[in-house]
GROMACS .gro file of N, CA, C and O in nm:
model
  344
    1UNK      N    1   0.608   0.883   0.539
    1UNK     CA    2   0.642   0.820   0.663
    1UNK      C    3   0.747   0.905   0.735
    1UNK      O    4   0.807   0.989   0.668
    2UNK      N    5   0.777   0.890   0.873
    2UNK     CA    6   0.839   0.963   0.932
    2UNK      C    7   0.950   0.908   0.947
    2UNK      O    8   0.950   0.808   1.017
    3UNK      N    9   1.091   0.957   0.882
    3UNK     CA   10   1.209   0.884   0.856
    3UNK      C   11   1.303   0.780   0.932
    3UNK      O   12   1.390   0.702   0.893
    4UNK      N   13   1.247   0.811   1.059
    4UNK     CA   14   1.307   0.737   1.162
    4UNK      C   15   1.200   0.594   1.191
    4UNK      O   16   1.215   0.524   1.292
    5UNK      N   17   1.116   0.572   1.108
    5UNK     CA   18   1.027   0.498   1.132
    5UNK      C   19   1.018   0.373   1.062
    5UNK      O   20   0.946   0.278   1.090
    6UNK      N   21   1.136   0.390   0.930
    6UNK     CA   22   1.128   0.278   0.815
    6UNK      C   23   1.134   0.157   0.859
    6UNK      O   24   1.070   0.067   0.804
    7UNK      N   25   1.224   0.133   0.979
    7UNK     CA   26   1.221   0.002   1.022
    7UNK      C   27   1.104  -0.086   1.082
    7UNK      O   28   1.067  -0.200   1.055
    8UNK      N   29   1.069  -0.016   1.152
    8UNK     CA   30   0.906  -0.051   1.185
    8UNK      C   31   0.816  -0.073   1.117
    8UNK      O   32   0.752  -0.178   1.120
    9UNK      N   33   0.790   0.045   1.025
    9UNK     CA   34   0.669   0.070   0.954
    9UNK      C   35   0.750  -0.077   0.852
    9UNK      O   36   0.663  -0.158   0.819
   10UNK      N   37   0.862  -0.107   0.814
   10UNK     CA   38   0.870  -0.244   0.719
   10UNK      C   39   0.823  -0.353   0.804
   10UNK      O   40   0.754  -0.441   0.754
   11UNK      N   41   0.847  -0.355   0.900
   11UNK     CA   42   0.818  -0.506   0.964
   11UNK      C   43   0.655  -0.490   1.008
   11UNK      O   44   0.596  -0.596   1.025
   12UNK      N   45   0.593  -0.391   1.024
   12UNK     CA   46   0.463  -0.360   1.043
   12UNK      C   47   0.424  -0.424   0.906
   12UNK      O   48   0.361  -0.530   0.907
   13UNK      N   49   0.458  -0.367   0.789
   13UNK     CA   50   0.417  -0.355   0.643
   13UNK      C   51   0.419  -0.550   0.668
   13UNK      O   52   0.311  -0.608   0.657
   14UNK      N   53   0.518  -0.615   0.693
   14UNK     CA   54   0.573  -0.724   0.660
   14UNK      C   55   0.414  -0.848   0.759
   14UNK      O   56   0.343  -0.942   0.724
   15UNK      N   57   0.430  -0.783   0.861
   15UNK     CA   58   0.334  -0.881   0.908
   15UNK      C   59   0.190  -0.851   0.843
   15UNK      O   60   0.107  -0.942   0.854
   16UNK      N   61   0.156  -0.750   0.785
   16UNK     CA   62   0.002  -0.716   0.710
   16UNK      C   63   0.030  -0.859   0.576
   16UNK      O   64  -0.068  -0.926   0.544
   17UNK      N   65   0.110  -0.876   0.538
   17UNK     CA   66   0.110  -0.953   0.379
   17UNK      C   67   0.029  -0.995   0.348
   17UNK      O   68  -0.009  -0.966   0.234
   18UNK      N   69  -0.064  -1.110   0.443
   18UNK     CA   70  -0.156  -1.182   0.417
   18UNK      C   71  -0.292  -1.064   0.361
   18UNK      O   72  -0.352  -1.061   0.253
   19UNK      N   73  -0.305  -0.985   0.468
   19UNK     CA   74  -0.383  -0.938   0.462
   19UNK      C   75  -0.401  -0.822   0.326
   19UNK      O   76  -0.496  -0.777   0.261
   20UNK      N   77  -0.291  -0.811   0.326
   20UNK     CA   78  -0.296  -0.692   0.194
   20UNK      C   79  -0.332  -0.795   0.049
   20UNK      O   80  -0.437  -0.805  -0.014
   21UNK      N   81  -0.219  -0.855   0.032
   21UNK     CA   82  -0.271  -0.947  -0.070
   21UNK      C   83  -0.398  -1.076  -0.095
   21UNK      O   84  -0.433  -1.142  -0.193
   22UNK      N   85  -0.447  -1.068   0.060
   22UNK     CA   86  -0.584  -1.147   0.035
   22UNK      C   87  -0.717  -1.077   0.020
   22UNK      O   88  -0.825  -1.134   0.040
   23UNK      N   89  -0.701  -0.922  -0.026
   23UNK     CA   90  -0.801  -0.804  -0.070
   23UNK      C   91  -0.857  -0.886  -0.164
   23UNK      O   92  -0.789  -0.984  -0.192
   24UNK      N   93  -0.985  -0.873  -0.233
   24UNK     CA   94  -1.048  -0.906  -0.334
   24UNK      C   95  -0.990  -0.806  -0.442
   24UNK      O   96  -0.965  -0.686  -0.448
   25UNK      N   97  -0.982  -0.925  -0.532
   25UNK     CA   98  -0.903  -0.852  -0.655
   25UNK      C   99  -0.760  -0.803  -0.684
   25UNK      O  100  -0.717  -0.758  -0.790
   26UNK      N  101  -0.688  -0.822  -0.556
   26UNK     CA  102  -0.543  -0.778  -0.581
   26UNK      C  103  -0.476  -0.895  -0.670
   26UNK      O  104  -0.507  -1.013  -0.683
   27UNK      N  105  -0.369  -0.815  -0.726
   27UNK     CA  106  -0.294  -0.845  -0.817
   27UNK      C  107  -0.160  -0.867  -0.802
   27UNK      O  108  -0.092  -0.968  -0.820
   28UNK      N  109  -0.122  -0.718  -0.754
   28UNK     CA  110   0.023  -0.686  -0.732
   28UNK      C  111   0.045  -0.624  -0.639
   28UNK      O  112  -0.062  -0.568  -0.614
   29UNK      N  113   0.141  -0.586  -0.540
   29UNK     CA  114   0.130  -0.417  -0.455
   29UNK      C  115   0.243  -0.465  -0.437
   29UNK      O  116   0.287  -0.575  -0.407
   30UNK      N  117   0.306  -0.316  -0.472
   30UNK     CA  118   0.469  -0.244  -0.460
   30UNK      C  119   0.452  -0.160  -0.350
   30UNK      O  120   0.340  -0.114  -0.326
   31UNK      N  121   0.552  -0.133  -0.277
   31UNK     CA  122   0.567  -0.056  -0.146
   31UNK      C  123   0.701   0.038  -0.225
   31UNK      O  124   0.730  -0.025  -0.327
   32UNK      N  125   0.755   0.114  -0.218
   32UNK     CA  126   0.853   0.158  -0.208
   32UNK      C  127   0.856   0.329  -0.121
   32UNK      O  128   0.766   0.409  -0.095
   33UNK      N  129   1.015   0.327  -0.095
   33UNK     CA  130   1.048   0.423   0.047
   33UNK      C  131   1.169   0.444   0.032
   33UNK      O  132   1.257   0.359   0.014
   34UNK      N  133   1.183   0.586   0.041
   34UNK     CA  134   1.366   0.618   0.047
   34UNK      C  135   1.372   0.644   0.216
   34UNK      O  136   1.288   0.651   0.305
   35UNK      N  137   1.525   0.653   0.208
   35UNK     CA  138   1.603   0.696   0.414
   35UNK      C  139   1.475   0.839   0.445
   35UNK      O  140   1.421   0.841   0.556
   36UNK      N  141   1.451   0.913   0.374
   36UNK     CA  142   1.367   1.038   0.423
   36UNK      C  143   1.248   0.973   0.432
   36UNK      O  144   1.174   1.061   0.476
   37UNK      N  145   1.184   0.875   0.419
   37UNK     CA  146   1.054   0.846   0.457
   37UNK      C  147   0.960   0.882   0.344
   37UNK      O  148   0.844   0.843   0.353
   38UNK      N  149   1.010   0.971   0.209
   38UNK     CA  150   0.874   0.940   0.109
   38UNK      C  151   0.871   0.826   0.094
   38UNK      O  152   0.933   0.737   0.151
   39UNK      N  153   0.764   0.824  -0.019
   39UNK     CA  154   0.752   0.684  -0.115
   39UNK      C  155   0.582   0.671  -0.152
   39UNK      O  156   0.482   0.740  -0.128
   40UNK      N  157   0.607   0.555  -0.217
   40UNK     CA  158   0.439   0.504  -0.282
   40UNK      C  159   0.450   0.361  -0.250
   40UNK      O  160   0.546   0.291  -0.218
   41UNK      N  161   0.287   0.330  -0.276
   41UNK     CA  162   0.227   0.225  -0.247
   41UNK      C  163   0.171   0.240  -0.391
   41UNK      O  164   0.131   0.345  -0.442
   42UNK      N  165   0.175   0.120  -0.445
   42UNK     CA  166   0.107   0.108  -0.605
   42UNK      C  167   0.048  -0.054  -0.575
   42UNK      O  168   0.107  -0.155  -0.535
   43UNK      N  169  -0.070  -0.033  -0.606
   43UNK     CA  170  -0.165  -0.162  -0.626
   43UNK      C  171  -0.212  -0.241  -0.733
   43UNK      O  172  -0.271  -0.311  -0.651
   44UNK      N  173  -0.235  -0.281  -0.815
   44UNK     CA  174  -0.294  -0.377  -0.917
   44UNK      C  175  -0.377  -0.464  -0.886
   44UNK      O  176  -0.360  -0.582  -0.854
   45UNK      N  177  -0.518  -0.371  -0.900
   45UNK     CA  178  -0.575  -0.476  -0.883
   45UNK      C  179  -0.690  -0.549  -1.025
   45UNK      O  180  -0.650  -0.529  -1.140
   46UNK      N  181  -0.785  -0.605  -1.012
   46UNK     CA  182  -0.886  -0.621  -1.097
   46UNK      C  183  -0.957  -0.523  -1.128
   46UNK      O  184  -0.971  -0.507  -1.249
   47UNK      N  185  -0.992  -0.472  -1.081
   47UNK     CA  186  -1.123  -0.326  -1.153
   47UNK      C  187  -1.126  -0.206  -1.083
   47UNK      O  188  -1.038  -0.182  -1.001
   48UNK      N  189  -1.162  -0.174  -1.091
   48UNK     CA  190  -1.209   0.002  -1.040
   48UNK      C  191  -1.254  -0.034  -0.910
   48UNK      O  192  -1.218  -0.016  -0.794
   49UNK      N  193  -1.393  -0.120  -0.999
   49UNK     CA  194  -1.463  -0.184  -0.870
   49UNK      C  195  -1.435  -0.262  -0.724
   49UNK      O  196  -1.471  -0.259  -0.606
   50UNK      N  197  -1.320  -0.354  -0.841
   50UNK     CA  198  -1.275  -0.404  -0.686
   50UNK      C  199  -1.243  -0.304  -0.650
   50UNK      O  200  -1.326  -0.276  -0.563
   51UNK      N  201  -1.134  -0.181  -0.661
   51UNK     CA  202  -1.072  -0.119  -0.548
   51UNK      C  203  -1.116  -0.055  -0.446
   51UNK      O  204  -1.072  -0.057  -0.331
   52UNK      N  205  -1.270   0.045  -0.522
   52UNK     CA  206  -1.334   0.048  -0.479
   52UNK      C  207  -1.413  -0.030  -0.331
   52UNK      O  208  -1.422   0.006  -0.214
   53UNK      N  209  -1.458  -0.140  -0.399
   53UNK     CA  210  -1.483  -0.184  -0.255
   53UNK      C  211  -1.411  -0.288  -0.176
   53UNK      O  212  -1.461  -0.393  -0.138
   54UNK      N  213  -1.312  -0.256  -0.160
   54UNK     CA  214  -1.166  -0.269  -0.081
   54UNK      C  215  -1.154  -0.113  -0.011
   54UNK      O  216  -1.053  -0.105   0.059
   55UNK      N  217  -1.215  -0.017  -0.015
   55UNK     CA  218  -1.158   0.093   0.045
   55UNK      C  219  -1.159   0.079   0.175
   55UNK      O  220  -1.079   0.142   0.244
   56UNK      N  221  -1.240   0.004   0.224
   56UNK     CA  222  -1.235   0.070   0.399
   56UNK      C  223  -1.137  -0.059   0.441
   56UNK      O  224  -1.112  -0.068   0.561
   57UNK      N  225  -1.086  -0.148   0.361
   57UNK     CA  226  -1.062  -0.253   0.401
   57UNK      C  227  -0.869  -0.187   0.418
   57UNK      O  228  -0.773  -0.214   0.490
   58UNK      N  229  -0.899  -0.091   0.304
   58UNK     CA  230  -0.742  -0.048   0.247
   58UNK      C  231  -0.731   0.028   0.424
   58UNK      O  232  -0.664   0.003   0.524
   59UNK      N  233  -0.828   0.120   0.393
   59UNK     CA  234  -0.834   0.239   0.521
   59UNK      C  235  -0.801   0.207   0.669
   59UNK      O  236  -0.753   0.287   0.749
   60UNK      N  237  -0.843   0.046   0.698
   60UNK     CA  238  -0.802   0.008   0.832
   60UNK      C  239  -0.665  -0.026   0.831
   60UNK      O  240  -0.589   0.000   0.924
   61UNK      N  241  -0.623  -0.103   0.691
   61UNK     CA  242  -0.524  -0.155   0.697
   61UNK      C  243  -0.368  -0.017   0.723
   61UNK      O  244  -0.252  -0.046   0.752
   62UNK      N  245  -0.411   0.091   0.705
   62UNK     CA  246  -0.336   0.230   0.632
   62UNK      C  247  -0.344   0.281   0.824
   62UNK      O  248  -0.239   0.325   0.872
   63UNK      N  249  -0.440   0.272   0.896
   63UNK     CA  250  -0.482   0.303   1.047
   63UNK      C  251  -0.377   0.256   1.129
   63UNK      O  252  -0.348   0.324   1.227
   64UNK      N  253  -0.288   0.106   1.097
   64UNK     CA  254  -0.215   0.072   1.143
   64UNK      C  255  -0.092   0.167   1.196
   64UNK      O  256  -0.048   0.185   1.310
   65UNK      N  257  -0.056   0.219   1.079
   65UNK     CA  258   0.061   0.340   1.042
   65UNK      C  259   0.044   0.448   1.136
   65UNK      O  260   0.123   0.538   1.166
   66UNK      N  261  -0.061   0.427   1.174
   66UNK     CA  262  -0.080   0.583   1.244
   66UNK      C  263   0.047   0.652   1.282
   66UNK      O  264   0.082   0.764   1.246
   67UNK      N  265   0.096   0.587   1.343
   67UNK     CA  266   0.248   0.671   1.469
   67UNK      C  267   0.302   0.671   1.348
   67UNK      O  268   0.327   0.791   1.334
   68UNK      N  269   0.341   0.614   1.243
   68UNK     CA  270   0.459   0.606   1.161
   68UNK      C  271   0.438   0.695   1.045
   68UNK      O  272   0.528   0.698   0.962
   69UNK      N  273   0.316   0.780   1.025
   69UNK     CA  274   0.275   0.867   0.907
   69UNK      C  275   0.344   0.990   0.948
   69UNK      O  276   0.403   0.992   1.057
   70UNK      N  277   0.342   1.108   0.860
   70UNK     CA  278   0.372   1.238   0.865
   70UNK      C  279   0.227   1.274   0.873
   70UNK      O  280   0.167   1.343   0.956
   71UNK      N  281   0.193   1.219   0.782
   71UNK     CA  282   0.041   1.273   0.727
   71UNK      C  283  -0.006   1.173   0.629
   71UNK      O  284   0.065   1.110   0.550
   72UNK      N  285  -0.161   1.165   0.648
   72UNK     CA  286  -0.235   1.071   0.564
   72UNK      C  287  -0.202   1.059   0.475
   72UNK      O  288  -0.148   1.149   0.410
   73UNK      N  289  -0.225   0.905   0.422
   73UNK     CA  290  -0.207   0.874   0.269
   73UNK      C  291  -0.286   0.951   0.223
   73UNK      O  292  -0.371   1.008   0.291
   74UNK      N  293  -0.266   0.971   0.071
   74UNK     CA  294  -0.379   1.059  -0.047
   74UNK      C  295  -0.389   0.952  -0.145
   74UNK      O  296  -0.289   0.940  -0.216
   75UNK      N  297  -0.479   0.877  -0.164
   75UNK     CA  298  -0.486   0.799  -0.309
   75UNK      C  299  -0.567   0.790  -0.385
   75UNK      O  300  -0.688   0.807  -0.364
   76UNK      N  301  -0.508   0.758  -0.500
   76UNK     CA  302  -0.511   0.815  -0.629
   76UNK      C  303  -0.551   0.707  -0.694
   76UNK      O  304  -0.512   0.603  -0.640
   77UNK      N  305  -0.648   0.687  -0.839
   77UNK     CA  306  -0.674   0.570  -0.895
   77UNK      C  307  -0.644   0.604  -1.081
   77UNK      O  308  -0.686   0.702  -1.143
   78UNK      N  309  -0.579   0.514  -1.124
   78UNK     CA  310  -0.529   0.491  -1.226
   78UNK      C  311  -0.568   0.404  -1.358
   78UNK      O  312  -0.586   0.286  -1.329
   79UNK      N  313  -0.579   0.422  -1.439
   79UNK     CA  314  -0.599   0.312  -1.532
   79UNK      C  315  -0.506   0.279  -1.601
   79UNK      O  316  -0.436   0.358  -1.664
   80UNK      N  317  -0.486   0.100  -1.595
   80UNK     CA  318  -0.338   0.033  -1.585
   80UNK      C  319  -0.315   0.047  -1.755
   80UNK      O  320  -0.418   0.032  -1.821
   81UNK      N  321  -0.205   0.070  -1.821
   81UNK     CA  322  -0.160   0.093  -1.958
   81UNK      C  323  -0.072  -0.033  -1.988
   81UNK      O  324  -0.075  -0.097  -2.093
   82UNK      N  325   0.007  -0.056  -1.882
   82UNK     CA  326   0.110  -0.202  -1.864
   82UNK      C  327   0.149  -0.226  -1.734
   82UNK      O  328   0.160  -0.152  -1.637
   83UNK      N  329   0.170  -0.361  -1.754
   83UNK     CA  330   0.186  -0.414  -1.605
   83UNK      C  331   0.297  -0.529  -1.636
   83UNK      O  332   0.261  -0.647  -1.630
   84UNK      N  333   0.405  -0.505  -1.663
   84UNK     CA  334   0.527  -0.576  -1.717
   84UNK      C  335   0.617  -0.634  -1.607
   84UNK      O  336   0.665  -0.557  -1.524
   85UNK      N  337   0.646  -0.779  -1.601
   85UNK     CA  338   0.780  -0.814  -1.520
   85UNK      C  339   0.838  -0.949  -1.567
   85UNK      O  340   0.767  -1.045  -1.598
   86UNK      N  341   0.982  -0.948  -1.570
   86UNK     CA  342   1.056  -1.040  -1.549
   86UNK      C  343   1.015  -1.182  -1.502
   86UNK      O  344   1.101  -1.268  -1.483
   0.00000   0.00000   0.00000
């Protein structure tokens, strides 16, 4: 993200909620972001599959950002080992 943008791109992030977490199959999703504008987005969801077909759903939702990116997300898929919290 483009560093001057965190404030936005959070309250942007903030009004999607529904929408991010009413994906088929989500679980969890972490946002995190330092003052320079990196960071990750980590998801949990049910399967491969779901994420899979959640992609274009992810992709519109990611379209929003436009002004607020450096450059496109790149993502990456994982297979969960633990998923631990408090």
């Amino acid at each position: 993200m483009k560093p001057e943008s965190r404030d936005a791109a959070t309250e942007l992030l903030n009004s999607l909620r529904d929408q991010i977490m009413g994906m088929p199959g989500m679980h969890n999703f972490v946002n995190v972001m330092n003052a320079d504008g990196s960071g990750c987005v980590i998801s949990v969801v049910e399967s491969e599959e779901s994420s899979d077909a959640n992609a274009e759903r992810v992709a519109a939702l990611w379209s929003h950002f436009s002004e607020y990116l450096e450059a496109p997300p790149e993502a990456e898929g994982y297979d969960v080992i633990a998923n631990w919290s408090n």
